Amino acid sequence: MKKVNLIIILALVMFSCKNETKQDIDLEENRAKSYDENDGFITMKGDYVYFEDAAVLQTASEIYGVVIDDNLQLLEKEVKPLKKESTDMVSVTVRVRKFKKPEGEEGWPFRVEIKEILKVETLDPDSKDVIKLAK
């Protein structure tokens, strides 16, 4: 009887142990963490669009105006081949400097200045959240 109880206890101990699984890092959740904590830049993943004189980065929780500079022009060169139309959004992961917009200017409350381009990928073409505007 003691052997049966011992086997049952050992079986329970073995099956109750947790198997640890690797988890994917969610950039949105960890966007405030940067490679160098002292550089002031944050990593953001979102949908990007640049049209004529305005650029926008839309994350899962907020929309940011993007500063138009040389780094934005480099990003635009990388995303241009992925767009079918000039108004298409492209998924990007970038390191940015986030700051409040100047008082008296139109736009979203915060702006971002692109410092480094990490990843560029097309959006899911089967996505149902696409809005097409008539010309």
GROMACS .gro file of N, CA and C in nm:
model
  405
    1MET      N    1   0.081  -0.119   0.000
    1MET     CA    2   0.000   0.000   0.000
    1MET      C    3   0.086   0.126   0.000
    2LYS      N    4   0.199   0.119   0.074
    2LYS     CA    5   0.288   0.233   0.080
    2LYS      C    6   0.348   0.263  -0.058
    3LYS      N    7   0.378   0.159  -0.135
    3LYS     CA    8   0.435   0.177  -0.267
    3LYS      C    9   0.335   0.245  -0.361
    4VAL      N   10   0.210   0.208  -0.350
    4VAL     CA   11   0.106   0.268  -0.435
    4VAL      C   12   0.089   0.416  -0.400
    5ASN      N   13   0.086   0.446  -0.270
    5ASN     CA   14   0.075   0.586  -0.228
    5ASN      C   15   0.196   0.667  -0.275
    6LEU      N   16   0.315   0.609  -0.265
    6LEU     CA   17   0.436   0.677  -0.309
    6LEU      C   18   0.432   0.704  -0.460
    7ILE      N   19   0.387   0.605  -0.538
    7ILE     CA   20   0.377   0.623  -0.683
    7ILE      C   21   0.276   0.731  -0.717
    8ILE      N   22   0.164   0.733  -0.647
    8ILE     CA   23   0.061   0.836  -0.672
    8ILE      C   24   0.115   0.975  -0.637
    9ILE      N   25   0.184   0.988  -0.526
    9ILE     CA   26   0.239   1.117  -0.486
    9ILE      C   27   0.344   1.163  -0.588
   10LEU      N   28   0.433   1.072  -0.629
   10LEU     CA   29   0.534   1.108  -0.729
   10LEU      C   30   0.470   1.149  -0.862
   11ALA      N   31   0.364   1.078  -0.902
   11ALA     CA   32   0.295   1.112  -1.026
   11ALA      C   33   0.231   1.249  -1.015
   12LEU      N   34   0.170   1.280  -0.902
   12LEU     CA   35   0.109   1.411  -0.883
   12LEU      C   36   0.214   1.523  -0.885
   13VAL      N   37   0.327   1.498  -0.823
   13VAL     CA   38   0.434   1.598  -0.822
   13VAL      C   39   0.486   1.621  -0.964
   14MET      N   40   0.504   1.514  -1.039
   14MET     CA   41   0.556   1.527  -1.175
   14MET      C   42   0.460   1.601  -1.266
   15PHE      N   43   0.331   1.572  -1.254
   15PHE     CA   44   0.233   1.635  -1.343
   15PHE      C   45   0.195   1.776  -1.299
   16SER      N   46   0.224   1.808  -1.174
   16SER     CA   47   0.189   1.943  -1.128
   16SER      C   48   0.298   2.044  -1.159
   17CYS      N   49   0.415   1.997  -1.199
   17CYS     CA   50   0.523   2.090  -1.236
   17CYS      C   51   0.484   2.164  -1.364
   18LYS      N   52   0.511   2.293  -1.362
   18LYS     CA   53   0.477   2.376  -1.478
   18LYS      C   54   0.587   2.367  -1.583
   19ASN      N   55   0.545   2.356  -1.706
   19ASN     CA   56   0.640   2.366  -1.817
   19ASN      C   57   0.644   2.512  -1.858
   20GLU      N   58   0.764   2.570  -1.857
   20GLU     CA   59   0.776   2.709  -1.897
   20GLU      C   60   0.785   2.716  -2.049
   21THR      N   61   0.708   2.807  -2.106
   21THR     CA   62   0.711   2.827  -2.251
   21THR      C   63   0.765   2.966  -2.280
   22LYS      N   64   0.829   2.980  -2.393
   22LYS     CA   65   0.879   3.111  -2.434
   22LYS      C   66   0.763   3.197  -2.478
   23GLN      N   67   0.769   3.324  -2.443
   23GLN     CA   68   0.665   3.417  -2.483
   23GLN      C   69   0.723   3.518  -2.580
   24ASP      N   70   0.644   3.554  -2.681
   24ASP     CA   71   0.685   3.657  -2.775
   24ASP      C   72   0.679   3.792  -2.705
   25ILE      N   73   0.773   3.878  -2.735
   25ILE     CA   74   0.775   4.011  -2.676
   25ILE      C   75   0.678   4.100  -2.751
   26ASP      N   76   0.589   4.163  -2.677
   26ASP     CA   77   0.493   4.256  -2.735
   26ASP      C   78   0.555   4.395  -2.733
   27LEU      N   79   0.587   4.449  -2.853
   27LEU     CA   80   0.653   4.579  -2.859
   27LEU      C   81   0.566   4.689  -2.803
   28GLU      N   82   0.436   4.681  -2.826
   28GLU     CA   83   0.346   4.785  -2.775
   28GLU      C   84   0.349   4.787  -2.623
   29GLU      N   85   0.354   4.671  -2.563
   29GLU     CA   86   0.355   4.662  -2.417
   29GLU      C   87   0.487   4.712  -2.360
   30ASN      N   88   0.595   4.691  -2.432
   30ASN     CA   89   0.727   4.728  -2.383
   30ASN      C   90   0.785   4.848  -2.457
   31ARG      N   91   0.702   4.929  -2.516
   31ARG     CA   92   0.754   5.036  -2.601
   31ARG      C   93   0.833   5.141  -2.526
   32ALA      N   94   0.810   5.155  -2.396
   32ALA     CA   95   0.882   5.255  -2.320
   32ALA      C   96   1.025   5.210  -2.290
   33LYS      N   97   1.055   5.083  -2.310
   33LYS     CA   98   1.189   5.033  -2.287
   33LYS      C   99   1.270   5.052  -2.414
   34SER      N  100   1.384   5.112  -2.402
   34SER     CA  101   1.467   5.132  -2.520
   34SER      C  102   1.597   5.056  -2.504
   35TYR      N  103   1.674   5.047  -2.611
   35TYR     CA  104   1.799   4.973  -2.608
   35TYR      C  105   1.896   5.035  -2.508
   36ASP      N  106   1.903   5.165  -2.508
   36ASP     CA  107   1.987   5.235  -2.412
   36ASP      C  108   1.894   5.321  -2.328
   37GLU      N  109   1.875   5.287  -2.205
   37GLU     CA  110   1.779   5.355  -2.120
   37GLU      C  111   1.805   5.505  -2.110
   38ASN      N  112   1.927   5.549  -2.137
   38ASN     CA  113   1.961   5.690  -2.120
   38ASN      C  114   1.948   5.772  -2.247
   39ASP      N  115   1.915   5.710  -2.361
   39ASP     CA  116   1.911   5.787  -2.485
   39ASP      C  117   1.780   5.861  -2.506
   40GLY      N  118   1.676   5.828  -2.430
   40GLY     CA  119   1.549   5.899  -2.440
   40GLY      C  120   1.460   5.853  -2.553
   41PHE      N  121   1.502   5.754  -2.631
   41PHE     CA  122   1.421   5.705  -2.742
   41PHE      C  123   1.337   5.586  -2.696
   42ILE      N  124   1.222   5.567  -2.762
   42ILE     CA  125   1.137   5.453  -2.732
   42ILE      C  126   1.110   5.376  -2.861
   43THR      N  127   1.081   5.248  -2.848
   43THR     CA  128   1.050   5.164  -2.963
   43THR      C  129   0.899   5.159  -2.978
   44MET      N  130   0.850   5.188  -3.098
   44MET     CA  131   0.707   5.188  -3.124
   44MET      C  132   0.678   5.104  -3.247
   45LYS      N  133   0.567   5.031  -3.241
   45LYS     CA  134   0.521   4.955  -3.356
   45LYS      C  135   0.381   5.006  -3.389
   46GLY      N  136   0.358   5.033  -3.517
   46GLY     CA  137   0.228   5.083  -3.557
   46GLY      C  138   0.214   5.091  -3.707
   47ASP      N  139   0.102   5.145  -3.749
   47ASP     CA  140   0.074   5.162  -3.891
   47ASP      C  141   0.110   5.304  -3.930
   48TYR      N  142   0.185   5.315  -4.038
   48TYR     CA  143   0.239   5.444  -4.081
   48TYR      C  144   0.183   5.481  -4.217
   49VAL      N  145   0.153   5.610  -4.234
   49VAL     CA  146   0.113   5.662  -4.365
   49VAL      C  147   0.168   5.803  -4.379
   50TYR      N  148   0.213   5.834  -4.501
   50TYR     CA  149   0.263   5.967  -4.535
   50TYR      C  150   0.193   6.010  -4.662
   51PHE      N  151   0.125   6.123  -4.656
   51PHE     CA  152   0.051   6.170  -4.772
   51PHE      C  153   0.070   6.320  -4.786
   52GLU      N  154   0.135   6.362  -4.892
   52GLU     CA  155   0.163   6.500  -4.926
   52GLU      C  156   0.239   6.574  -4.816
   53ASP      N  157   0.171   6.638  -4.722
   53ASP     CA  158   0.242   6.719  -4.623
   53ASP      C  159   0.218   6.675  -4.479
   54ALA      N  160   0.172   6.552  -4.459
   54ALA     CA  161   0.147   6.502  -4.324
   54ALA      C  162   0.183   6.354  -4.314
   55ALA      N  163   0.238   6.319  -4.199
   55ALA     CA  164   0.272   6.179  -4.172
   55ALA      C  165   0.213   6.141  -4.038
   56VAL      N  166   0.163   6.018  -4.029
   56VAL     CA  167   0.096   5.971  -3.908
   56VAL      C  168   0.146   5.832  -3.872
   57LEU      N  169   0.163   5.808  -3.742
   57LEU     CA  170   0.195   5.675  -3.689
   57LEU      C  171   0.083   5.639  -3.592
   58GLN      N  172   0.010   5.531  -3.625
   58GLN     CA  173  -0.102   5.488  -3.541
   58GLN      C  174  -0.063   5.359  -3.471
   59THR      N  175  -0.054   5.364  -3.337
   59THR     CA  176  -0.026   5.245  -3.258
   59THR      C  177  -0.159   5.186  -3.214
   60ALA      N  178  -0.154   5.082  -3.134
   60ALA     CA  179  -0.276   5.018  -3.086
   60ALA      C  180  -0.355   5.108  -2.993
   61SER      N  181  -0.290   5.204  -2.930
   61SER     CA  182  -0.359   5.287  -2.831
   61SER      C  183  -0.362   5.436  -2.862
   62GLU      N  184  -0.284   5.483  -2.958
   62GLU     CA  185  -0.277   5.626  -2.981
   62GLU      C  186  -0.233   5.657  -3.124
   63ILE      N  187  -0.256   5.782  -3.165
   63ILE     CA  188  -0.213   5.830  -3.297
   63ILE      C  189  -0.116   5.945  -3.275
   64TYR      N  190  -0.006   5.944  -3.351
   64TYR     CA  191   0.097   6.046  -3.338
   64TYR      C  192   0.122   6.112  -3.473
   65GLY      N  193   0.147   6.242  -3.469
   65GLY     CA  194   0.197   6.311  -3.586
   65GLY      C  195   0.346   6.281  -3.595
   66VAL      N  196   0.398   6.268  -3.717
   66VAL     CA  197   0.540   6.237  -3.735
   66VAL      C  198   0.611   6.359  -3.791
   67VAL      N  199   0.726   6.392  -3.733
   67VAL     CA  200   0.807   6.503  -3.779
   67VAL      C  201   0.861   6.470  -3.917
   68ILE      N  202   0.845   6.562  -4.010
   68ILE     CA  203   0.894   6.542  -4.146
   68ILE      C  204   1.038   6.589  -4.153
   69ASP      N  205   1.130   6.492  -4.167
   69ASP     CA  206   1.272   6.520  -4.175
   69ASP      C  207   1.340   6.415  -4.263
   70ASP      N  208   1.473   6.410  -4.259
   70ASP     CA  209   1.548   6.315  -4.343
   70ASP      C  210   1.516   6.169  -4.310
   71ASN      N  211   1.500   6.139  -4.181
   71ASN     CA  212   1.469   6.000  -4.143
   71ASN      C  213   1.331   5.959  -4.193
   72LEU      N  214   1.237   6.050  -4.195
   72LEU     CA  215   1.105   6.019  -4.250
   72LEU      C  216   1.116   5.992  -4.400
   73GLN      N  217   1.198   6.066  -4.469
   73GLN     CA  218   1.218   6.044  -4.612
   73GLN      C  219   1.282   5.907  -4.637
   74LEU      N  220   1.374   5.864  -4.551
   74LEU     CA  221   1.433   5.730  -4.563
   74LEU      C  222   1.327   5.622  -4.540
   75LEU      N  223   1.242   5.643  -4.440
   75LEU     CA  224   1.134   5.548  -4.414
   75LEU      C  225   1.039   5.543  -4.533
   76GLU      N  226   1.009   5.655  -4.590
   76GLU     CA  227   0.917   5.660  -4.705
   76GLU      C  228   0.976   5.583  -4.824
   77LYS      N  229   1.108   5.591  -4.844
   77LYS     CA  230   1.171   5.513  -4.952
   77LYS      C  231   1.158   5.363  -4.928
   78GLU      N  232   1.165   5.322  -4.800
   78GLU     CA  233   1.153   5.179  -4.769
   78GLU      C  234   1.010   5.128  -4.785
   79VAL      N  235   0.911   5.211  -4.753
   79VAL     CA  236   0.772   5.165  -4.757
   79VAL      C  237   0.709   5.182  -4.895
   80LYS      N  238   0.763   5.268  -4.978
   80LYS     CA  239   0.703   5.294  -5.109
   80LYS      C  240   0.679   5.168  -5.192
   81PRO      N  241   0.775   5.073  -5.199
   81PRO     CA  242   0.750   4.951  -5.278
   81PRO      C  243   0.640   4.862  -5.220
   82LEU      N  244   0.608   4.879  -5.093
   82LEU     CA  245   0.506   4.796  -5.028
   82LEU      C  246   0.365   4.850  -5.045
   83LYS      N  247   0.353   4.973  -5.092
   83LYS     CA  248   0.222   5.036  -5.107
   83LYS      C  249   0.166   5.011  -5.246
   84LYS      N  250   0.035   4.985  -5.252
   84LYS     CA  251  -0.034   4.976  -5.380
   84LYS      C  252  -0.087   5.112  -5.420
   85GLU      N  253  -0.134   5.188  -5.320
   85GLU     CA  254  -0.182   5.324  -5.342
   85GLU      C  255  -0.108   5.417  -5.247
   86SER      N  256  -0.105   5.544  -5.279
   86SER     CA  257  -0.030   5.639  -5.196
   86SER      C  258  -0.088   5.654  -5.056
   87THR      N  259  -0.214   5.619  -5.036
   87THR     CA  260  -0.277   5.632  -4.905
   87THR      C  261  -0.273   5.504  -4.822
   88ASP      N  262  -0.208   5.398  -4.872
   88ASP     CA  263  -0.200   5.273  -4.798
   88ASP      C  264  -0.111   5.289  -4.675
   89MET      N  265  -0.151   5.223  -4.565
   89MET     CA  266  -0.071   5.222  -4.444
   89MET      C  267   0.023   5.102  -4.447
   90VAL      N  268   0.137   5.117  -4.382
   90VAL     CA  269   0.237   5.011  -4.375
   90VAL      C  270   0.275   4.993  -4.228
   91SER      N  271   0.292   4.869  -4.186
   91SER     CA  272   0.330   4.839  -4.048
   91SER      C  273   0.480   4.862  -4.032
   92VAL      N  274   0.518   4.943  -3.932
   92VAL     CA  275   0.658   4.974  -3.909
   92VAL      C  276   0.691   4.959  -3.760
   93THR      N  277   0.816   4.930  -3.734
   93THR     CA  278   0.870   4.933  -3.599
   93THR      C  279   0.988   5.030  -3.603
   94VAL      N  280   0.979   5.135  -3.523
   94VAL     CA  281   1.080   5.241  -3.525
   94VAL      C  282   1.117   5.283  -3.384
   95ARG      N  283   1.235   5.341  -3.372
   95ARG     CA  284   1.275   5.404  -3.246
   95ARG      C  285   1.255   5.553  -3.265
   96VAL      N  286   1.189   5.614  -3.169
   96VAL     CA  287   1.149   5.754  -3.185
   96VAL      C  288   1.176   5.834  -3.059
   97ARG      N  289   1.173   5.966  -3.078
   97ARG     CA  290   1.171   6.059  -2.966
   97ARG      C  291   1.030   6.114  -2.962
   98LYS      N  292   0.961   6.097  -2.850
   98LYS     CA  293   0.822   6.140  -2.835
   98LYS      C  294   0.820   6.271  -2.757
   99PHE      N  295   0.738   6.368  -2.806
   99PHE     CA  296   0.726   6.496  -2.738
   99PHE      C  297   0.590   6.557  -2.765
  100LYS      N  298   0.551   6.654  -2.683
  100LYS     CA  299   0.423   6.722  -2.701
  100LYS      C  300   0.431   6.817  -2.819
  101LYS      N  301   0.317   6.833  -2.887
  101LYS     CA  302   0.315   6.926  -3.001
  101LYS      C  303   0.320   7.069  -2.947
  102PRO      N  304   0.374   7.161  -3.025
  102PRO     CA  305   0.379   7.301  -2.982
  102PRO      C  306   0.237   7.358  -2.964
  103GLU      N  307   0.222   7.446  -2.866
  103GLU     CA  308   0.093   7.510  -2.840
  103GLU      C  309   0.048   7.590  -2.963
  104GLY      N  310  -0.080   7.586  -2.990
  104GLY     CA  311  -0.137   7.663  -3.099
  104GLY      C  312  -0.132   7.595  -3.235
  105GLU      N  313  -0.069   7.481  -3.244
  105GLU     CA  314  -0.064   7.408  -3.370
  105GLU      C  315  -0.172   7.301  -3.373
  106GLU      N  316  -0.220   7.273  -3.493
  106GLU     CA  317  -0.320   7.167  -3.510
  106GLU      C  318  -0.252   7.031  -3.505
  107GLY      N  319  -0.332   6.931  -3.474
  107GLY     CA  320  -0.280   6.795  -3.479
  107GLY      C  321  -0.300   6.719  -3.351
  108TRP      N  322  -0.240   6.603  -3.345
  108TRP     CA  323  -0.252   6.515  -3.230
  108TRP      C  324  -0.168   6.570  -3.115
  109PRO      N  325  -0.202   6.533  -2.991
  109PRO     CA  326  -0.133   6.591  -2.875
  109PRO      C  327   0.017   6.562  -2.870
  110PHE      N  328   0.059   6.447  -2.926
  110PHE     CA  329   0.201   6.412  -2.923
  110PHE      C  330   0.254   6.393  -3.064
  111ARG      N  331   0.381   6.421  -3.078
  111ARG     CA  332   0.452   6.396  -3.204
  111ARG      C  333   0.568   6.303  -3.178
  112VAL      N  334   0.611   6.238  -3.283
  112VAL     CA  335   0.729   6.153  -3.275
  112VAL      C  336   0.827   6.192  -3.385
  113GLU      N  337   0.953   6.184  -3.350
  113GLU     CA  338   1.060   6.210  -3.445
  113GLU      C  339   1.135   6.078  -3.464
  114ILE      N  340   1.137   6.026  -3.585
  114ILE     CA  341   1.199   5.896  -3.612
  114ILE      C  342   1.351   5.909  -3.602
  115LYS      N  343   1.408   5.819  -3.522
  115LYS     CA  344   1.554   5.817  -3.504
  115LYS      C  345   1.617   5.694  -3.568
  116GLU      N  346   1.542   5.582  -3.573
  116GLU     CA  347   1.596   5.459  -3.630
  116GLU      C  348   1.481   5.374  -3.683
  117ILE      N  349   1.500   5.316  -3.801
  117ILE     CA  350   1.401   5.229  -3.861
  117ILE      C  351   1.443   5.085  -3.831
  118LEU      N  352   1.357   5.010  -3.760
  118LEU     CA  353   1.390   4.873  -3.723
  118LEU      C  354   1.329   4.770  -3.818
  119LYS      N  355   1.201   4.789  -3.855
  119LYS     CA  356   1.133   4.688  -3.935
  119LYS      C  357   1.021   4.754  -4.016
  120VAL      N  358   1.003   4.707  -4.140
  120VAL     CA  359   0.896   4.755  -4.227
  120VAL      C  360   0.830   4.632  -4.287
  121GLU      N  361   0.695   4.624  -4.276
  121GLU     CA  362   0.622   4.511  -4.334
  121GLU      C  363   0.484   4.557  -4.380
  122THR      N  364   0.429   4.484  -4.476
  122THR     CA  365   0.298   4.519  -4.528
  122THR      C  366   0.190   4.478  -4.429
  123LEU      N  367   0.078   4.547  -4.436
  123LEU     CA  368  -0.037   4.510  -4.355
  123LEU      C  369  -0.104   4.388  -4.414
  124ASP      N  370  -0.184   4.320  -4.336
  124ASP     CA  371  -0.258   4.202  -4.381
  124ASP      C  372  -0.359   4.243  -4.488
  125PRO      N  373  -0.347   4.192  -4.610
  125PRO     CA  374  -0.439   4.232  -4.717
  125PRO      C  375  -0.582   4.184  -4.694
  126ASP      N  376  -0.602   4.082  -4.610
  126ASP     CA  377  -0.735   4.030  -4.582
  126ASP      C  378  -0.803   4.103  -4.467
  127SER      N  379  -0.736   4.203  -4.413
  127SER     CA  380  -0.792   4.277  -4.300
  127SER      C  381  -0.920   4.349  -4.341
  128LYS      N  382  -1.018   4.347  -4.254
  128LYS     CA  383  -1.148   4.408  -4.282
  128LYS      C  384  -1.156   4.552  -4.234
  129ASP      N  385  -1.050   4.607  -4.177
  129ASP     CA  386  -1.057   4.742  -4.124
  129ASP      C  387  -0.994   4.845  -4.218
  130VAL      N  388  -1.004   4.824  -4.347
  130VAL     CA  389  -0.952   4.916  -4.447
  130VAL      C  390  -1.063   5.006  -4.496
  131ILE      N  391  -1.035   5.136  -4.500
  131ILE     CA  392  -1.132   5.233  -4.549
  131ILE      C  393  -1.077   5.292  -4.678
  132LYS      N  394  -1.155   5.283  -4.784
  132LYS     CA  395  -1.114   5.339  -4.913
  132LYS      C  396  -1.190   5.469  -4.937
  133LEU      N  397  -1.121   5.571  -4.979
  133LEU     CA  398  -1.181   5.700  -5.009
  133LEU      C  399  -1.197   5.715  -5.158
  134ALA      N  400  -1.309   5.771  -5.198
  134ALA     CA  401  -1.333   5.794  -5.341
  134ALA      C  402  -1.251   5.914  -5.384
  135LYS      N  403  -1.209   5.913  -5.510
  135LYS     CA  404  -1.129   6.026  -5.562
  135LYS      C  405  -1.219   6.128  -5.625
   0.00000   0.00000   0.00000
